Structure formats: C-alpha cells, structure tokens
Amino acid sequence: MITNLLRRGLPALALAALPLLATAAPATADGPATAVTLPAPLNTTTLFDGIDRIPAAAESRDRYVRTAFKHWNAGAIPDDGCNTRAETLLQEAVDYPEIAPGCKLTGGRWFSLYDDTWVTAATGLDVDHLVPLAESWDSGASTWTARRREAYANDLASPTSLIAVTAKSNRAKADKDPAEWLPPAVGYHCTYVTGWVETKLRWSLTADDREREALLGLAEDCPGATVSYKTVPFDTLK
C-alpha cells in the first residue's frame, strides 16, 4: 500500500496515518469485513506467468445483484468517521482535502489515472473497483460468503483493488473487462492490466477465454512487467 500511495503523491499528513491503517484490528462478527490484517506471503512473478496462474472458467452472471457486496463499510479505521470511499480519496489525494464533521471532504486535488485528468472536488470522483463487482461475481464471487464479498468490495489493503477516478471514466467502464474496455490514458494500460491480474490472483478469481486472450495480448506491450499479490485465504472470511 505504501508504495502505491507514494507513487500517487500522498502528502506527509496522510502518510502519518499509515501505521493506523496497517495495524487496524481484524473484523469481528459485528464489525466491517476487512482484509487489512490478513497474514499472507507476497507472491511476485512476471505478468505473463500471473495471467497463466488465473484459473480458466466460463463466466455466469446468474442471480447477480450489486447489493450482494456490502459497500461502503466503515473502512480500515472504523472509528475515524470515514467510510471506505472517503478513506480511498484521502489515500489518493495529491493535495490533501480538509475533513469536516461526518468526514465531509472540501478542497483537495486528485489525478484520475484512467483519463489523465485533474479533479479538484471529491464529488467529481468515483471510487472504482478495478475488477468490477459484477465481473468478480461472474468469476467466482457468486459462491462466496457475504463477509468475503464485503471484504472484497472494501479492500483497502491492496494498492490495486480500489482507485479514485473521474465519474465519467468510471461510468464508461461500467462492468467491462479488459477485452471490452481500457482506460483512455494509453500510458496507463500496463499498470491497469497488472492491477487487474493482481486483483484476480489476490481473490482467487477466474478468467474466461476472451478475457485471457485480451490480457495476454496487452502483456505483449508491457515487457518486463511483474505482478505482486497476497492471496486472501477463503477460511479467514467465513
């Protein structure tokens, strides 16, 4: 997470809060489901090998409803008054916003990597699930427990799961995979693809043949690219 935040230019004030994020207590049966403190080894490999590690399977959207993924929950620090969306915006702010009661954000500045656009109001941003909720459902989340789906939808522990982008670019993406949509910012494509693969591997999701072919084709333009991920075990979020 720290590497990702530094790359995005998070100010020193926000960096001071990182120890709190890193040591947040595990969720209780009554608290928000979170993957923040899960102990797991870091796996690093080439982008091509990472794609090969994603299990192949046909996709199905039967019975999907967005409300199957509880979000936004209380976030990594349940007592700070900011939900997962707000905590993501605070993590990714280039110029830190003011935080009013109720975690209302005013001021601040963000850079939307999908479309190379500066945004100066939190209301102009969406927090996107890099691998959309519907896509995760198609790829295995339909069989998960409600707590695992909640943890997926609020995954602040990974630098690739959630990203603040312009509402316009997020709505254009919708629930499409890389075979159907890529960010308008061509220079971001390799980062987008590696993040997609890392998220699929982190959460043990599958890919269908069309998606896999698209990922392999995109990887050809990303020489030397690697993926790093920590798998979220199934038995930790029953």
Coordinates of C-alpha atoms in Angstrom, one line a residue:
M1 CA 0.0 0.0 0.0
I2 CA 2.8 2.4 0.9
T3 CA 4.4 2.1 -2.5
N4 CA 1.2 2.8 -4.2
L5 CA 0.4 5.9 -2.1
L6 CA 3.9 7.3 -2.6
R7 CA 3.5 6.8 -6.4
R8 CA 0.3 8.8 -6.2
G9 CA 2.0 11.6 -4.3
L10 CA 0.1 11.3 -1.0
P11 CA 1.1 14.2 1.3
A12 CA 3.0 13.8 4.5
L13 CA 0.0 14.3 6.7
A14 CA -1.8 11.3 5.2
L15 CA 1.4 9.2 5.3
A16 CA 1.4 9.7 9.1
A17 CA -1.8 7.8 9.3
L18 CA -0.5 4.7 7.5
P19 CA 0.6 2.9 10.7
L20 CA -3.0 3.0 11.8
L21 CA -4.2 1.6 8.5
A22 CA -1.6 -1.2 8.7
T23 CA -2.5 -2.3 12.2
A24 CA -6.2 -2.0 12.2
A25 CA -7.8 -4.8 14.1
P26 CA -9.4 -7.7 12.3
A27 CA -13.2 -7.5 11.9
T28 CA -15.4 -9.0 14.5
A29 CA -18.6 -10.8 13.7
D30 CA -20.4 -7.4 14.2
G31 CA -17.7 -5.2 12.5
P32 CA -16.9 -4.5 8.9
A33 CA -15.4 -7.4 7.0
T34 CA -11.8 -6.4 6.1
A35 CA -8.7 -8.0 4.5
V36 CA -6.3 -5.4 6.1
T37 CA -4.5 -7.6 8.6
L38 CA -4.5 -10.9 6.8
P39 CA -1.1 -12.6 7.1
A40 CA 0.0 -13.9 3.7
P41 CA 3.2 -14.2 1.8
L42 CA 3.8 -11.7 -1.1
N43 CA 3.9 -13.5 -4.4
T44 CA 5.8 -11.8 -7.2
T45 CA 6.1 -13.1 -10.8
T46 CA 6.0 -12.0 -14.4
L47 CA 2.9 -10.6 -15.9
F48 CA 2.7 -13.5 -18.3
D49 CA 3.0 -16.1 -15.5
G50 CA 0.5 -14.2 -13.5
I51 CA -2.0 -14.5 -16.3
D52 CA -1.3 -18.2 -16.5
R53 CA -2.0 -18.5 -12.8
I54 CA -5.5 -17.3 -13.1
P55 CA -7.8 -20.3 -13.4
A56 CA -9.8 -20.6 -16.6
A57 CA -13.6 -20.8 -16.3
A58 CA -16.7 -19.7 -18.1
E59 CA -18.5 -16.7 -16.6
S60 CA -22.0 -16.5 -15.4
R61 CA -24.0 -13.5 -14.1
D62 CA -27.0 -15.5 -12.9
R63 CA -28.6 -14.0 -9.8
Y64 CA -26.2 -11.1 -9.6
V65 CA -27.3 -8.0 -7.6
R66 CA -25.0 -5.2 -6.7
T67 CA -26.3 -5.3 -3.1
A68 CA -24.7 -8.7 -2.6
F69 CA -21.5 -6.7 -2.0
K70 CA -21.9 -4.5 1.1
H71 CA -20.2 -1.2 0.5
W72 CA -19.1 1.2 1.5
N73 CA -18.5 0.0 5.1
A74 CA -16.7 1.7 7.9
G75 CA -13.3 1.2 6.3
A76 CA -9.9 0.3 7.7
I77 CA -10.3 2.6 10.7
P78 CA -13.9 2.1 11.8
D79 CA -13.7 4.9 14.5
D80 CA -12.5 7.7 12.2
G81 CA -15.9 8.5 10.8
C82 CA -14.8 7.9 7.2
N83 CA -16.1 5.1 5.1
T84 CA -14.1 3.1 2.6
R85 CA -14.8 5.6 -0.2
A86 CA -13.6 8.5 1.8
E87 CA -10.5 6.7 3.1
T88 CA -9.6 5.9 -0.6
L89 CA -10.0 9.5 -1.5
L90 CA -7.8 10.5 1.4
Q91 CA -5.2 7.9 0.5
E92 CA -5.0 9.1 -3.1
A93 CA -5.2 12.8 -2.7
V94 CA -2.3 14.7 -4.3
D95 CA -3.3 17.8 -2.3
Y96 CA -4.9 16.8 1.0
P97 CA -8.6 18.0 1.5
E98 CA -10.0 19.4 4.7
I99 CA -12.1 17.0 6.7
A100 CA -15.3 18.4 8.2
P101 CA -17.5 16.6 10.7
G102 CA -19.1 13.5 9.1
C103 CA -16.0 13.1 7.0
K104 CA -17.1 15.7 4.5
L105 CA -14.2 16.5 2.3
T106 CA -13.6 20.0 1.0
G107 CA -10.8 21.2 -1.3
G108 CA -8.1 18.9 -2.2
R109 CA -6.8 17.7 -5.6
W110 CA -6.7 14.3 -7.3
F111 CA -5.3 12.9 -10.5
S112 CA -7.5 10.4 -12.4
L113 CA -5.2 7.9 -13.9
Y114 CA -7.8 6.5 -16.2
D115 CA -8.1 9.6 -18.3
D116 CA -5.1 11.8 -17.2
T117 CA -7.5 14.4 -15.6
W118 CA -7.0 16.6 -12.6
V119 CA -10.1 16.8 -10.2
T120 CA -10.5 19.4 -7.5
A121 CA -13.6 18.2 -5.8
A122 CA -14.3 14.9 -4.1
T123 CA -17.8 14.9 -5.6
G124 CA -16.3 14.7 -9.1
L125 CA -14.8 11.3 -8.3
D126 CA -15.9 7.8 -8.3
V127 CA -14.1 5.1 -6.3
D128 CA -13.8 2.3 -8.8
H129 CA -13.4 -1.4 -8.2
L130 CA -10.6 -2.2 -10.6
V131 CA -12.1 -5.6 -11.2
P132 CA -15.8 -4.6 -11.1
L133 CA -18.2 -6.2 -8.6
A134 CA -20.2 -7.8 -11.4
E135 CA -17.1 -9.2 -13.0
S136 CA -16.0 -10.7 -9.7
W137 CA -19.4 -12.3 -9.3
D138 CA -19.0 -13.8 -12.8
S139 CA -15.6 -15.0 -11.9
G140 CA -16.3 -16.8 -8.6
A141 CA -17.7 -14.3 -6.0
S142 CA -21.2 -15.7 -6.6
T143 CA -20.1 -18.7 -4.4
W144 CA -18.6 -16.6 -1.6
T145 CA -20.0 -15.7 1.8
A146 CA -21.5 -12.3 2.4
R147 CA -18.5 -11.3 4.6
R148 CA -15.9 -12.2 1.9
R149 CA -17.9 -10.2 -0.7
E150 CA -18.0 -7.3 1.7
A151 CA -14.2 -7.5 2.3
Y152 CA -13.7 -7.6 -1.5
A153 CA -15.8 -4.5 -2.1
N154 CA -13.9 -2.6 0.6
D155 CA -10.4 -3.8 0.1
L156 CA -8.1 -1.0 1.3
A157 CA -5.3 -3.4 2.0
S158 CA -4.3 -3.8 -1.7
P159 CA -2.9 -0.9 -3.7
T160 CA -4.8 -2.1 -6.8
S161 CA -8.3 -3.1 -5.7
L162 CA -9.8 0.5 -5.4
I163 CA -8.9 3.6 -7.4
A164 CA -10.4 7.1 -7.4
V165 CA -11.1 8.2 -11.0
T166 CA -13.4 10.7 -12.8
A167 CA -17.1 9.7 -12.7
K168 CA -17.1 9.9 -16.5
S169 CA -14.4 7.4 -17.0
N170 CA -15.8 5.0 -14.4
R171 CA -19.3 5.1 -16.0
A172 CA -17.7 4.4 -19.4
K173 CA -16.0 1.4 -18.0
A174 CA -19.1 0.1 -16.1
D175 CA -18.6 -3.7 -15.5
K176 CA -16.4 -4.3 -18.6
D177 CA -13.3 -6.4 -18.5
P178 CA -10.1 -5.6 -20.5
A179 CA -11.4 -7.4 -23.6
E180 CA -14.2 -4.8 -23.7
W181 CA -12.7 -1.6 -22.2
L182 CA -9.4 0.0 -21.4
P183 CA -8.6 3.4 -19.9
P184 CA -8.4 6.3 -22.4
A185 CA -5.0 7.1 -21.0
V186 CA -2.8 4.7 -23.1
G187 CA 0.2 5.2 -20.9
Y188 CA -1.7 3.7 -18.0
H189 CA -2.6 0.4 -19.8
C190 CA 0.3 -1.7 -18.5
T191 CA -0.4 -0.6 -14.9
Y192 CA -4.1 -1.3 -15.4
V193 CA -3.5 -4.8 -16.7
T194 CA -1.1 -5.7 -14.0
G195 CA -3.5 -4.4 -11.3
W196 CA -6.3 -6.4 -12.9
V197 CA -4.2 -9.6 -12.8
E198 CA -3.1 -8.9 -9.2
T199 CA -6.6 -8.4 -8.1
K200 CA -7.8 -11.6 -9.7
L201 CA -5.0 -13.6 -8.1
R202 CA -5.4 -11.9 -4.7
W203 CA -9.0 -13.0 -4.6
S204 CA -8.7 -16.4 -6.4
L205 CA -11.0 -15.2 -9.3
T206 CA -11.2 -16.9 -12.7
A207 CA -11.0 -15.6 -16.3
D208 CA -12.8 -16.7 -19.3
D209 CA -11.1 -17.4 -22.7
R210 CA -11.8 -14.0 -24.2
E211 CA -10.5 -12.1 -21.2
R212 CA -7.4 -14.3 -21.0
E213 CA -6.6 -13.7 -24.7
A214 CA -7.0 -9.9 -24.2
L215 CA -4.7 -9.9 -21.2
L216 CA -2.1 -11.9 -23.0
G217 CA -2.3 -9.5 -26.0
L218 CA -1.9 -6.5 -23.7
A219 CA 1.0 -8.1 -21.9
E220 CA 2.9 -8.2 -25.1
D221 CA 3.2 -4.4 -24.9
C222 CA 4.4 -4.5 -21.3
P223 CA 7.9 -6.1 -21.4
G224 CA 9.4 -6.8 -18.0
A225 CA 6.1 -6.2 -16.2
T226 CA 5.6 -8.1 -12.9
V227 CA 2.7 -8.7 -10.6
S228 CA 2.8 -8.8 -6.8
Y229 CA -0.1 -10.0 -4.7
K230 CA -1.1 -11.5 -1.3
T231 CA -3.8 -14.1 -1.6
V232 CA -6.8 -13.7 0.7
P233 CA -7.5 -17.2 2.1
F234 CA -11.1 -18.4 2.0
D235 CA -11.1 -19.6 5.6
T236 CA -10.4 -16.1 7.0
L237 CA -13.7 -14.6 5.9
K238 CA -16.4 -17.2 6.5

